[in-house]
Amino acid sequence: MLNDGKSRFSINGQPIYHFVGTSTFSEYTVVHVGCVAKIYPAAPLDSLGATLNVAKLKKGSSVAIFGLRAVGLAATEGARIASA
């Protein structure tokens, strides 16, 4: 809920409660400017991510991921790319 106490999402006229004023499973959404971060279009997406660049997983490594929301899914994808 944002400062006005209203949800930005609904189904059949009933509010859907969401986290941090956004929803990651929406095709379109309304977000507060404070919740937006622009990603530079030329950023090399293959070089982003803690799983690949900080943990530096090797092929065949084992990982434990707790939670499969945005961060957990990103870590899972990084582990998959690393063939962990």
mmCIF file of N, CA, C and O in Angstrom:
data_model
loop_
_atom_site.group_PDB
_atom_site.id
_atom_site.type_symbol
_atom_site.label_atom_id
_atom_site.label_comp_id
_atom_site.label_asym_id
_atom_site.label_seq_id
_atom_site.Cartn_x
_atom_site.Cartn_y
_atom_site.Cartn_z
ATOM 1 N N MET A 1 0.840 -1.176 0.000
ATOM 2 C CA MET A 1 0.000 0.000 0.000
ATOM 3 C C MET A 1 0.887 1.241 0.000
ATOM 4 O O MET A 1 1.870 1.303 0.712
ATOM 5 N N LEU A 2 0.522 2.189 -0.804
ATOM 6 C CA LEU A 2 1.273 3.430 -0.837
ATOM 7 C C LEU A 2 0.718 4.404 0.184
ATOM 8 O O LEU A 2 -0.156 4.062 0.980
ATOM 9 N N ASN A 3 1.217 5.618 0.192
ATOM 10 C CA ASN A 3 0.830 6.602 1.204
ATOM 11 C C ASN A 3 -0.669 6.862 1.263
ATOM 12 O O ASN A 3 -1.190 7.219 2.314
ATOM 13 N N ASP A 4 -1.385 6.693 0.159
ATOM 14 C CA ASP A 4 -2.824 6.951 0.176
ATOM 15 C C ASP A 4 -3.626 5.756 0.679
ATOM 16 O O ASP A 4 -4.848 5.796 0.767
ATOM 17 N N GLY A 5 -2.951 4.647 1.004
ATOM 18 C CA GLY A 5 -3.618 3.476 1.553
ATOM 19 C C GLY A 5 -4.364 2.629 0.539
ATOM 20 O O GLY A 5 -5.115 1.739 0.909
ATOM 21 N N LYS A 6 -4.151 2.893 -0.752
ATOM 22 C CA LYS A 6 -4.858 2.152 -1.791
ATOM 23 C C LYS A 6 -3.916 1.222 -2.547
ATOM 24 O O LYS A 6 -2.764 1.533 -2.770
ATOM 25 N N SER A 7 -4.450 0.087 -2.946
ATOM 26 C CA SER A 7 -3.710 -0.846 -3.773
ATOM 27 C C SER A 7 -3.791 -0.389 -5.220
ATOM 28 O O SER A 7 -4.798 0.168 -5.653
ATOM 29 N N ARG A 8 -2.754 -0.612 -5.974
ATOM 30 C CA ARG A 8 -2.754 -0.266 -7.397
ATOM 31 C C ARG A 8 -3.238 -1.430 -8.256
ATOM 32 O O ARG A 8 -3.328 -1.322 -9.457
ATOM 33 N N PHE A 9 -3.557 -2.553 -7.636
ATOM 34 C CA PHE A 9 -3.974 -3.739 -8.354
ATOM 35 C C PHE A 9 -5.304 -4.239 -7.816
ATOM 36 O O PHE A 9 -5.580 -4.143 -6.628
ATOM 37 N N SER A 10 -6.109 -4.826 -8.691
ATOM 38 C CA SER A 10 -7.363 -5.416 -8.233
ATOM 39 C C SER A 10 -7.785 -6.512 -9.203
ATOM 40 O O SER A 10 -7.314 -6.587 -10.331
ATOM 41 N N ILE A 11 -8.674 -7.363 -8.712
ATOM 42 C CA ILE A 11 -9.276 -8.388 -9.551
ATOM 43 C C ILE A 11 -10.739 -8.480 -9.135
ATOM 44 O O ILE A 11 -11.047 -8.556 -7.945
ATOM 45 N N ASN A 12 -11.607 -8.386 -10.105
ATOM 46 C CA ASN A 12 -13.054 -8.398 -9.844
ATOM 47 C C ASN A 12 -13.453 -7.362 -8.799
ATOM 48 O O ASN A 12 -14.294 -7.608 -7.941
ATOM 49 N N GLY A 13 -12.810 -6.200 -8.841
ATOM 50 C CA GLY A 13 -13.146 -5.112 -7.932
ATOM 51 C C GLY A 13 -12.562 -5.226 -6.535
ATOM 52 O O GLY A 13 -12.732 -4.338 -5.714
ATOM 53 N N GLN A 14 -11.870 -6.322 -6.233
ATOM 54 C CA GLN A 14 -11.270 -6.522 -4.915
ATOM 55 C C GLN A 14 -9.776 -6.199 -4.978
ATOM 56 O O GLN A 14 -9.093 -6.608 -5.924
ATOM 57 N N PRO A 15 -9.244 -5.486 -3.982
ATOM 58 C CA PRO A 15 -7.821 -5.127 -4.022
ATOM 59 C C PRO A 15 -6.917 -6.345 -3.891
ATOM 60 O O PRO A 15 -7.240 -7.310 -3.204
ATOM 61 N N ILE A 16 -5.807 -6.292 -4.582
ATOM 62 C CA ILE A 16 -4.741 -7.280 -4.442
ATOM 63 C C ILE A 16 -3.632 -6.581 -3.673
ATOM 64 O O ILE A 16 -3.182 -5.506 -4.058
ATOM 65 N N TYR A 17 -3.206 -7.171 -2.584
ATOM 66 C CA TYR A 17 -2.163 -6.563 -1.770
ATOM 67 C C TYR A 17 -0.813 -7.021 -2.286
ATOM 68 O O TYR A 17 -0.584 -8.185 -2.562
ATOM 69 N N HIS A 18 0.074 -6.070 -2.414
ATOM 70 C CA HIS A 18 1.365 -6.341 -3.038
ATOM 71 C C HIS A 18 2.482 -5.788 -2.176
ATOM 72 O O HIS A 18 2.240 -5.084 -1.203
ATOM 73 N N PHE A 19 3.706 -6.081 -2.539
ATOM 74 C CA PHE A 19 4.882 -5.730 -1.755
ATOM 75 C C PHE A 19 5.612 -4.546 -2.377
ATOM 76 O O PHE A 19 5.877 -4.537 -3.568
ATOM 77 N N VAL A 20 5.943 -3.554 -1.608
ATOM 78 C CA VAL A 20 6.707 -2.373 -2.005
ATOM 79 C C VAL A 20 6.062 -1.627 -3.172
ATOM 80 O O VAL A 20 6.736 -1.065 -4.014
ATOM 81 N N GLY A 21 4.748 -1.660 -3.260
ATOM 82 C CA GLY A 21 4.056 -0.889 -4.277
ATOM 83 C C GLY A 21 4.265 -1.380 -5.689
ATOM 84 O O GLY A 21 4.089 -0.636 -6.646
ATOM 85 N N THR A 22 4.656 -2.617 -5.850
ATOM 86 C CA THR A 22 4.893 -3.151 -7.193
ATOM 87 C C THR A 22 4.550 -4.630 -7.224
ATOM 88 O O THR A 22 4.297 -5.244 -6.207
ATOM 89 N N SER A 23 4.543 -5.194 -8.401
ATOM 90 C CA SER A 23 4.315 -6.622 -8.557
ATOM 91 C C SER A 23 5.182 -7.126 -9.690
ATOM 92 O O SER A 23 5.174 -6.568 -10.774
ATOM 93 N N THR A 24 5.932 -8.174 -9.449
ATOM 94 C CA THR A 24 6.839 -8.675 -10.475
ATOM 95 C C THR A 24 6.147 -9.561 -11.492
ATOM 96 O O THR A 24 6.755 -9.941 -12.471
ATOM 97 N N PHE A 25 4.874 -9.879 -11.282
ATOM 98 C CA PHE A 25 4.170 -10.746 -12.217
ATOM 99 C C PHE A 25 3.135 -9.980 -13.024
ATOM 100 O O PHE A 25 2.194 -10.557 -13.528
ATOM 101 N N SER A 26 3.299 -8.671 -13.153
ATOM 102 C CA SER A 26 2.376 -7.840 -13.917
ATOM 103 C C SER A 26 2.970 -7.525 -15.282
ATOM 104 O O SER A 26 4.164 -7.289 -15.414
ATOM 105 N N GLU A 27 2.102 -7.506 -16.278
ATOM 106 C CA GLU A 27 2.547 -7.084 -17.600
ATOM 107 C C GLU A 27 2.792 -5.581 -17.609
ATOM 108 O O GLU A 27 3.741 -5.089 -18.199
ATOM 109 N N TYR A 28 1.916 -4.832 -16.927
ATOM 110 C CA TYR A 28 2.049 -3.389 -16.758
ATOM 111 C C TYR A 28 1.813 -3.081 -15.296
ATOM 112 O O TYR A 28 1.057 -3.779 -14.627
ATOM 113 N N THR A 29 2.433 -2.030 -14.795
ATOM 114 C CA THR A 29 2.242 -1.681 -13.391
ATOM 115 C C THR A 29 2.451 -0.197 -13.173
ATOM 116 O O THR A 29 3.043 0.484 -14.000
ATOM 117 N N VAL A 30 1.954 0.295 -12.063
ATOM 118 C CA VAL A 30 2.165 1.676 -11.633
ATOM 119 C C VAL A 30 3.080 1.607 -10.425
ATOM 120 O O VAL A 30 2.803 0.875 -9.481
ATOM 121 N N VAL A 31 4.184 2.320 -10.460
ATOM 122 C CA VAL A 31 5.116 2.321 -9.338
ATOM 123 C C VAL A 31 5.456 3.751 -8.943
ATOM 124 O O VAL A 31 5.399 4.669 -9.755
ATOM 125 N N HIS A 32 5.812 3.923 -7.701
ATOM 126 C CA HIS A 32 6.278 5.206 -7.201
ATOM 127 C C HIS A 32 7.677 5.450 -7.752
ATOM 128 O O HIS A 32 8.472 4.514 -7.899
ATOM 129 N N VAL A 33 7.992 6.694 -8.051
ATOM 130 C CA VAL A 33 9.290 7.023 -8.626
ATOM 131 C C VAL A 33 10.443 6.553 -7.728
ATOM 132 O O VAL A 33 11.515 6.206 -8.214
ATOM 133 N N GLY A 34 10.218 6.502 -6.427
ATOM 134 C CA GLY A 34 11.250 6.044 -5.510
ATOM 135 C C GLY A 34 11.539 4.552 -5.597
ATOM 136 O O GLY A 34 12.513 4.072 -5.040
ATOM 137 N N CYS A 35 10.687 3.810 -6.301
ATOM 138 C CA CYS A 35 10.858 2.361 -6.441
ATOM 139 C C CYS A 35 11.422 1.984 -7.803
ATOM 140 O O CYS A 35 11.440 0.804 -8.150
ATOM 141 N N VAL A 36 11.851 2.969 -8.584
ATOM 142 C CA VAL A 36 12.292 2.704 -9.951
ATOM 143 C C VAL A 36 13.801 2.917 -10.058
ATOM 144 O O VAL A 36 14.345 3.878 -9.532
ATOM 145 N N ALA A 37 14.464 2.015 -10.740
ATOM 146 C CA ALA A 37 15.878 2.173 -11.044
ATOM 147 C C ALA A 37 16.065 1.877 -12.534
ATOM 148 O O ALA A 37 15.665 0.819 -13.012
ATOM 149 N N LYS A 38 16.621 2.824 -13.253
ATOM 150 C CA LYS A 38 16.840 2.643 -14.679
ATOM 151 C C LYS A 38 18.116 1.834 -14.891
ATOM 152 O O LYS A 38 19.151 2.100 -14.273
ATOM 153 N N ILE A 39 18.038 0.857 -15.758
ATOM 154 C CA ILE A 39 19.209 0.067 -16.126
ATOM 155 C C ILE A 39 19.725 0.603 -17.444
ATOM 156 O O ILE A 39 18.981 0.695 -18.425
ATOM 157 N N TYR A 40 20.978 0.986 -17.479
ATOM 158 C CA TYR A 40 21.591 1.514 -18.680
ATOM 159 C C TYR A 40 21.442 0.486 -19.804
ATOM 160 O O TYR A 40 21.846 -0.672 -19.636
ATOM 161 N N PRO A 41 20.844 0.872 -20.943
ATOM 162 C CA PRO A 41 20.550 -0.089 -22.011
ATOM 163 C C PRO A 41 21.767 -0.852 -22.539
ATOM 164 O O PRO A 41 21.653 -1.989 -22.964
ATOM 165 N N ALA A 42 22.938 -0.236 -22.487
ATOM 166 C CA ALA A 42 24.136 -0.905 -23.012
ATOM 167 C C ALA A 42 24.857 -1.728 -21.957
ATOM 168 O O ALA A 42 25.915 -2.291 -22.230
ATOM 169 N N ALA A 43 24.291 -1.822 -20.741
ATOM 170 C CA ALA A 43 24.942 -2.590 -19.674
ATOM 171 C C ALA A 43 25.052 -4.049 -20.091
ATOM 172 O O ALA A 43 24.086 -4.645 -20.543
ATOM 173 N N PRO A 44 26.239 -4.634 -19.954
ATOM 174 C CA PRO A 44 26.403 -6.049 -20.313
ATOM 175 C C PRO A 44 25.770 -6.936 -19.248
ATOM 176 O O PRO A 44 26.350 -7.173 -18.201
ATOM 177 N N LEU A 45 24.554 -7.402 -19.502
ATOM 178 C CA LEU A 45 23.818 -8.154 -18.488
ATOM 179 C C LEU A 45 24.508 -9.447 -18.085
ATOM 180 O O LEU A 45 24.285 -9.956 -16.996
ATOM 181 N N ASP A 46 25.368 -9.968 -18.944
ATOM 182 C CA ASP A 46 26.075 -11.202 -18.584
ATOM 183 C C ASP A 46 27.165 -10.961 -17.533
ATOM 184 O O ASP A 46 27.702 -11.905 -16.973
ATOM 185 N N SER A 47 27.489 -9.706 -17.243
ATOM 186 C CA SER A 47 28.511 -9.436 -16.236
ATOM 187 C C SER A 47 27.904 -8.966 -14.917
ATOM 188 O O SER A 47 28.628 -8.614 -14.000
ATOM 189 N N LEU A 48 26.571 -8.933 -14.827
ATOM 190 C CA LEU A 48 25.905 -8.516 -13.599
ATOM 191 C C LEU A 48 25.572 -9.743 -12.766
ATOM 192 O O LEU A 48 25.360 -10.823 -13.285
ATOM 193 N N GLY A 49 25.538 -9.577 -11.462
ATOM 194 C CA GLY A 49 25.060 -10.655 -10.602
ATOM 195 C C GLY A 49 26.090 -11.188 -9.642
ATOM 196 O O GLY A 49 27.206 -11.512 -10.017
ATOM 197 N N ALA A 50 25.677 -11.273 -8.382
ATOM 198 C CA ALA A 50 26.566 -11.738 -7.325
ATOM 199 C C ALA A 50 26.903 -13.211 -7.466
ATOM 200 O O ALA A 50 28.008 -13.637 -7.127
ATOM 201 N N THR A 51 25.963 -14.009 -7.965
ATOM 202 C CA THR A 51 26.227 -15.453 -8.062
ATOM 203 C C THR A 51 27.414 -15.725 -8.982
ATOM 204 O O THR A 51 28.276 -16.541 -8.673
ATOM 205 N N LEU A 52 27.471 -15.032 -10.089
ATOM 206 C CA LEU A 52 28.562 -15.252 -11.030
ATOM 207 C C LEU A 52 29.824 -14.481 -10.658
ATOM 208 O O LEU A 52 30.924 -15.016 -10.750
ATOM 209 N N ASN A 53 29.677 -13.236 -10.215
ATOM 210 C CA ASN A 53 30.834 -12.369 -10.056
ATOM 211 C C ASN A 53 31.412 -12.307 -8.654
ATOM 212 O O ASN A 53 32.565 -11.951 -8.491
ATOM 213 N N VAL A 54 30.636 -12.642 -7.640
ATOM 214 C CA VAL A 54 31.150 -12.631 -6.277
ATOM 215 C C VAL A 54 31.425 -14.057 -5.811
ATOM 216 O O VAL A 54 32.522 -14.383 -5.380
ATOM 217 N N ALA A 55 30.423 -14.934 -5.939
ATOM 218 C CA ALA A 55 30.606 -16.329 -5.528
ATOM 219 C C ALA A 55 31.530 -17.078 -6.483
ATOM 220 O O ALA A 55 32.198 -18.021 -6.092
ATOM 221 N N LYS A 56 31.570 -16.632 -7.740
ATOM 222 C CA LYS A 56 32.418 -17.254 -8.772
ATOM 223 C C LYS A 56 32.268 -18.778 -8.784
ATOM 224 O O LYS A 56 33.240 -19.520 -8.662
ATOM 225 N N LEU A 57 31.030 -19.223 -8.933
ATOM 226 C CA LEU A 57 30.746 -20.654 -8.953
ATOM 227 C C LEU A 57 31.461 -21.345 -10.107
ATOM 228 O O LEU A 57 31.591 -20.798 -11.190
ATOM 229 N N LYS A 58 31.880 -22.529 -9.853
ATOM 230 C CA LYS A 58 32.504 -23.365 -10.884
ATOM 231 C C LYS A 58 31.491 -24.406 -11.347
ATOM 232 O O LYS A 58 30.540 -24.726 -10.637
ATOM 233 N N LYS A 59 31.715 -24.961 -12.517
ATOM 234 C CA LYS A 59 30.852 -26.013 -13.031
ATOM 235 C C LYS A 59 30.794 -27.157 -12.024
ATOM 236 O O LYS A 59 31.817 -27.592 -11.503
ATOM 237 N N GLY A 60 29.574 -27.593 -11.707
ATOM 238 C CA GLY A 60 29.376 -28.689 -10.766
ATOM 239 C C GLY A 60 29.280 -28.265 -9.312
ATOM 240 O O GLY A 60 29.067 -29.105 -8.445
ATOM 241 N N SER A 61 29.419 -26.963 -9.028
ATOM 242 C CA SER A 61 29.297 -26.477 -7.647
ATOM 243 C C SER A 61 27.885 -26.719 -7.122
ATOM 244 O O SER A 61 26.930 -26.787 -7.884
ATOM 245 N N SER A 62 27.765 -26.836 -5.809
ATOM 246 C CA SER A 62 26.465 -26.941 -5.157
ATOM 247 C C SER A 62 26.130 -25.607 -4.516
ATOM 248 O O SER A 62 27.017 -24.931 -3.995
ATOM 249 N N VAL A 63 24.871 -25.227 -4.568
ATOM 250 C CA VAL A 63 24.432 -23.977 -3.949
ATOM 251 C C VAL A 63 23.183 -24.236 -3.121
ATOM 252 O O VAL A 63 22.440 -25.176 -3.389
ATOM 253 N N ALA A 64 22.971 -23.403 -2.105
ATOM 254 C CA ALA A 64 21.738 -23.428 -1.318
ATOM 255 C C ALA A 64 21.115 -22.045 -1.447
ATOM 256 O O ALA A 64 21.769 -21.048 -1.172
ATOM 257 N N ILE A 65 19.874 -21.995 -1.883
ATOM 258 C CA ILE A 65 19.171 -20.728 -2.068
ATOM 259 C C ILE A 65 17.906 -20.790 -1.223
ATOM 260 O O ILE A 65 17.110 -21.719 -1.361
ATOM 261 N N PHE A 66 17.721 -19.785 -0.383
ATOM 262 C CA PHE A 66 16.559 -19.724 0.492
ATOM 263 C C PHE A 66 15.599 -18.674 -0.046
ATOM 264 O O PHE A 66 15.892 -17.490 -0.003
ATOM 265 N N GLY A 67 14.474 -19.115 -0.557
ATOM 266 C CA GLY A 67 13.475 -18.193 -1.098
ATOM 267 C C GLY A 67 13.641 -18.006 -2.592
ATOM 268 O O GLY A 67 14.752 -17.854 -3.083
ATOM 269 N N LEU A 68 12.526 -18.049 -3.309
ATOM 270 C CA LEU A 68 12.586 -17.892 -4.757
ATOM 271 C C LEU A 68 11.773 -16.677 -5.198
ATOM 272 O O LEU A 68 10.920 -16.761 -6.069
ATOM 273 N N ARG A 69 12.068 -15.564 -4.592
ATOM 274 C CA ARG A 69 11.515 -14.309 -5.068
ATOM 275 C C ARG A 69 12.563 -13.691 -5.990
ATOM 276 O O ARG A 69 13.362 -14.411 -6.575
ATOM 277 N N ALA A 70 12.583 -12.391 -6.121
ATOM 278 C CA ALA A 70 13.467 -11.732 -7.085
ATOM 279 C C ALA A 70 14.932 -12.084 -6.875
ATOM 280 O O ALA A 70 15.626 -12.486 -7.821
ATOM 281 N N VAL A 71 15.430 -11.977 -5.662
ATOM 282 C CA VAL A 71 16.846 -12.244 -5.405
ATOM 283 C C VAL A 71 17.147 -13.731 -5.546
ATOM 284 O O VAL A 71 18.136 -14.118 -6.174
ATOM 285 N N GLY A 72 16.299 -14.575 -4.982
ATOM 286 C CA GLY A 72 16.515 -16.016 -5.072
ATOM 287 C C GLY A 72 16.468 -16.525 -6.498
ATOM 288 O O GLY A 72 17.272 -17.371 -6.899
ATOM 289 N N LEU A 73 15.523 -16.011 -7.286
ATOM 290 C CA LEU A 73 15.451 -16.423 -8.692
ATOM 291 C C LEU A 73 16.677 -15.963 -9.463
ATOM 292 O O LEU A 73 17.191 -16.689 -10.316
ATOM 293 N N ALA A 74 17.162 -14.751 -9.159
ATOM 294 C CA ALA A 74 18.371 -14.259 -9.824
ATOM 295 C C ALA A 74 19.570 -15.134 -9.450
ATOM 296 O O ALA A 74 20.400 -15.467 -10.308
ATOM 297 N N ALA A 75 19.656 -15.538 -8.188
ATOM 298 C CA ALA A 75 20.749 -16.417 -7.765
ATOM 299 C C ALA A 75 20.640 -17.777 -8.430
ATOM 300 O O ALA A 75 21.637 -18.365 -8.866
ATOM 301 N N THR A 76 19.418 -18.280 -8.557
ATOM 302 C CA THR A 76 19.191 -19.557 -9.248
ATOM 303 C C THR A 76 19.621 -19.481 -10.704
ATOM 304 O O THR A 76 20.281 -20.386 -11.218
ATOM 305 N N GLU A 77 19.267 -18.394 -11.363
ATOM 306 C CA GLU A 77 19.647 -18.219 -12.767
ATOM 307 C C GLU A 77 21.158 -18.120 -12.915
ATOM 308 O O GLU A 77 21.744 -18.688 -13.819
ATOM 309 N N GLY A 78 21.806 -17.402 -12.002
ATOM 310 C CA GLY A 78 23.262 -17.315 -12.032
ATOM 311 C C GLY A 78 23.913 -18.669 -11.847
ATOM 312 O O GLY A 78 24.882 -19.013 -12.525
ATOM 313 N N ALA A 79 23.360 -19.461 -10.929
ATOM 314 C CA ALA A 79 23.885 -20.821 -10.704
ATOM 315 C C ALA A 79 23.687 -21.689 -11.943
ATOM 316 O O ALA A 79 24.566 -22.460 -12.323
ATOM 317 N N ARG A 80 22.547 -21.526 -12.600
ATOM 318 C CA ARG A 80 22.286 -22.300 -13.834
ATOM 319 C C ARG A 80 23.277 -21.904 -14.928
ATOM 320 O O ARG A 80 23.857 -22.766 -15.593
ATOM 321 N N ILE A 81 23.492 -20.608 -15.088
ATOM 322 C CA ILE A 81 24.438 -20.131 -16.107
ATOM 323 C C ILE A 81 25.843 -20.667 -15.832
ATOM 324 O O ILE A 81 26.568 -21.010 -16.768
ATOM 325 N N ALA A 82 26.198 -20.760 -14.548
ATOM 326 C CA ALA A 82 27.522 -21.268 -14.165
ATOM 327 C C ALA A 82 27.592 -22.795 -14.225
ATOM 328 O O ALA A 82 28.634 -23.373 -13.936
ATOM 329 N N SER A 83 26.490 -23.452 -14.577
ATOM 330 C CA SER A 83 26.414 -24.922 -14.598
ATOM 331 C C SER A 83 26.668 -25.526 -13.225
ATOM 332 O O SER A 83 27.284 -26.578 -13.113
ATOM 333 N N ALA A 84 26.202 -24.824 -12.179
ATOM 334 C CA ALA A 84 26.361 -25.333 -10.814
ATOM 335 C C ALA A 84 25.300 -26.377 -10.557
ATOM 336 O O ALA A 84 24.284 -26.442 -11.227
#
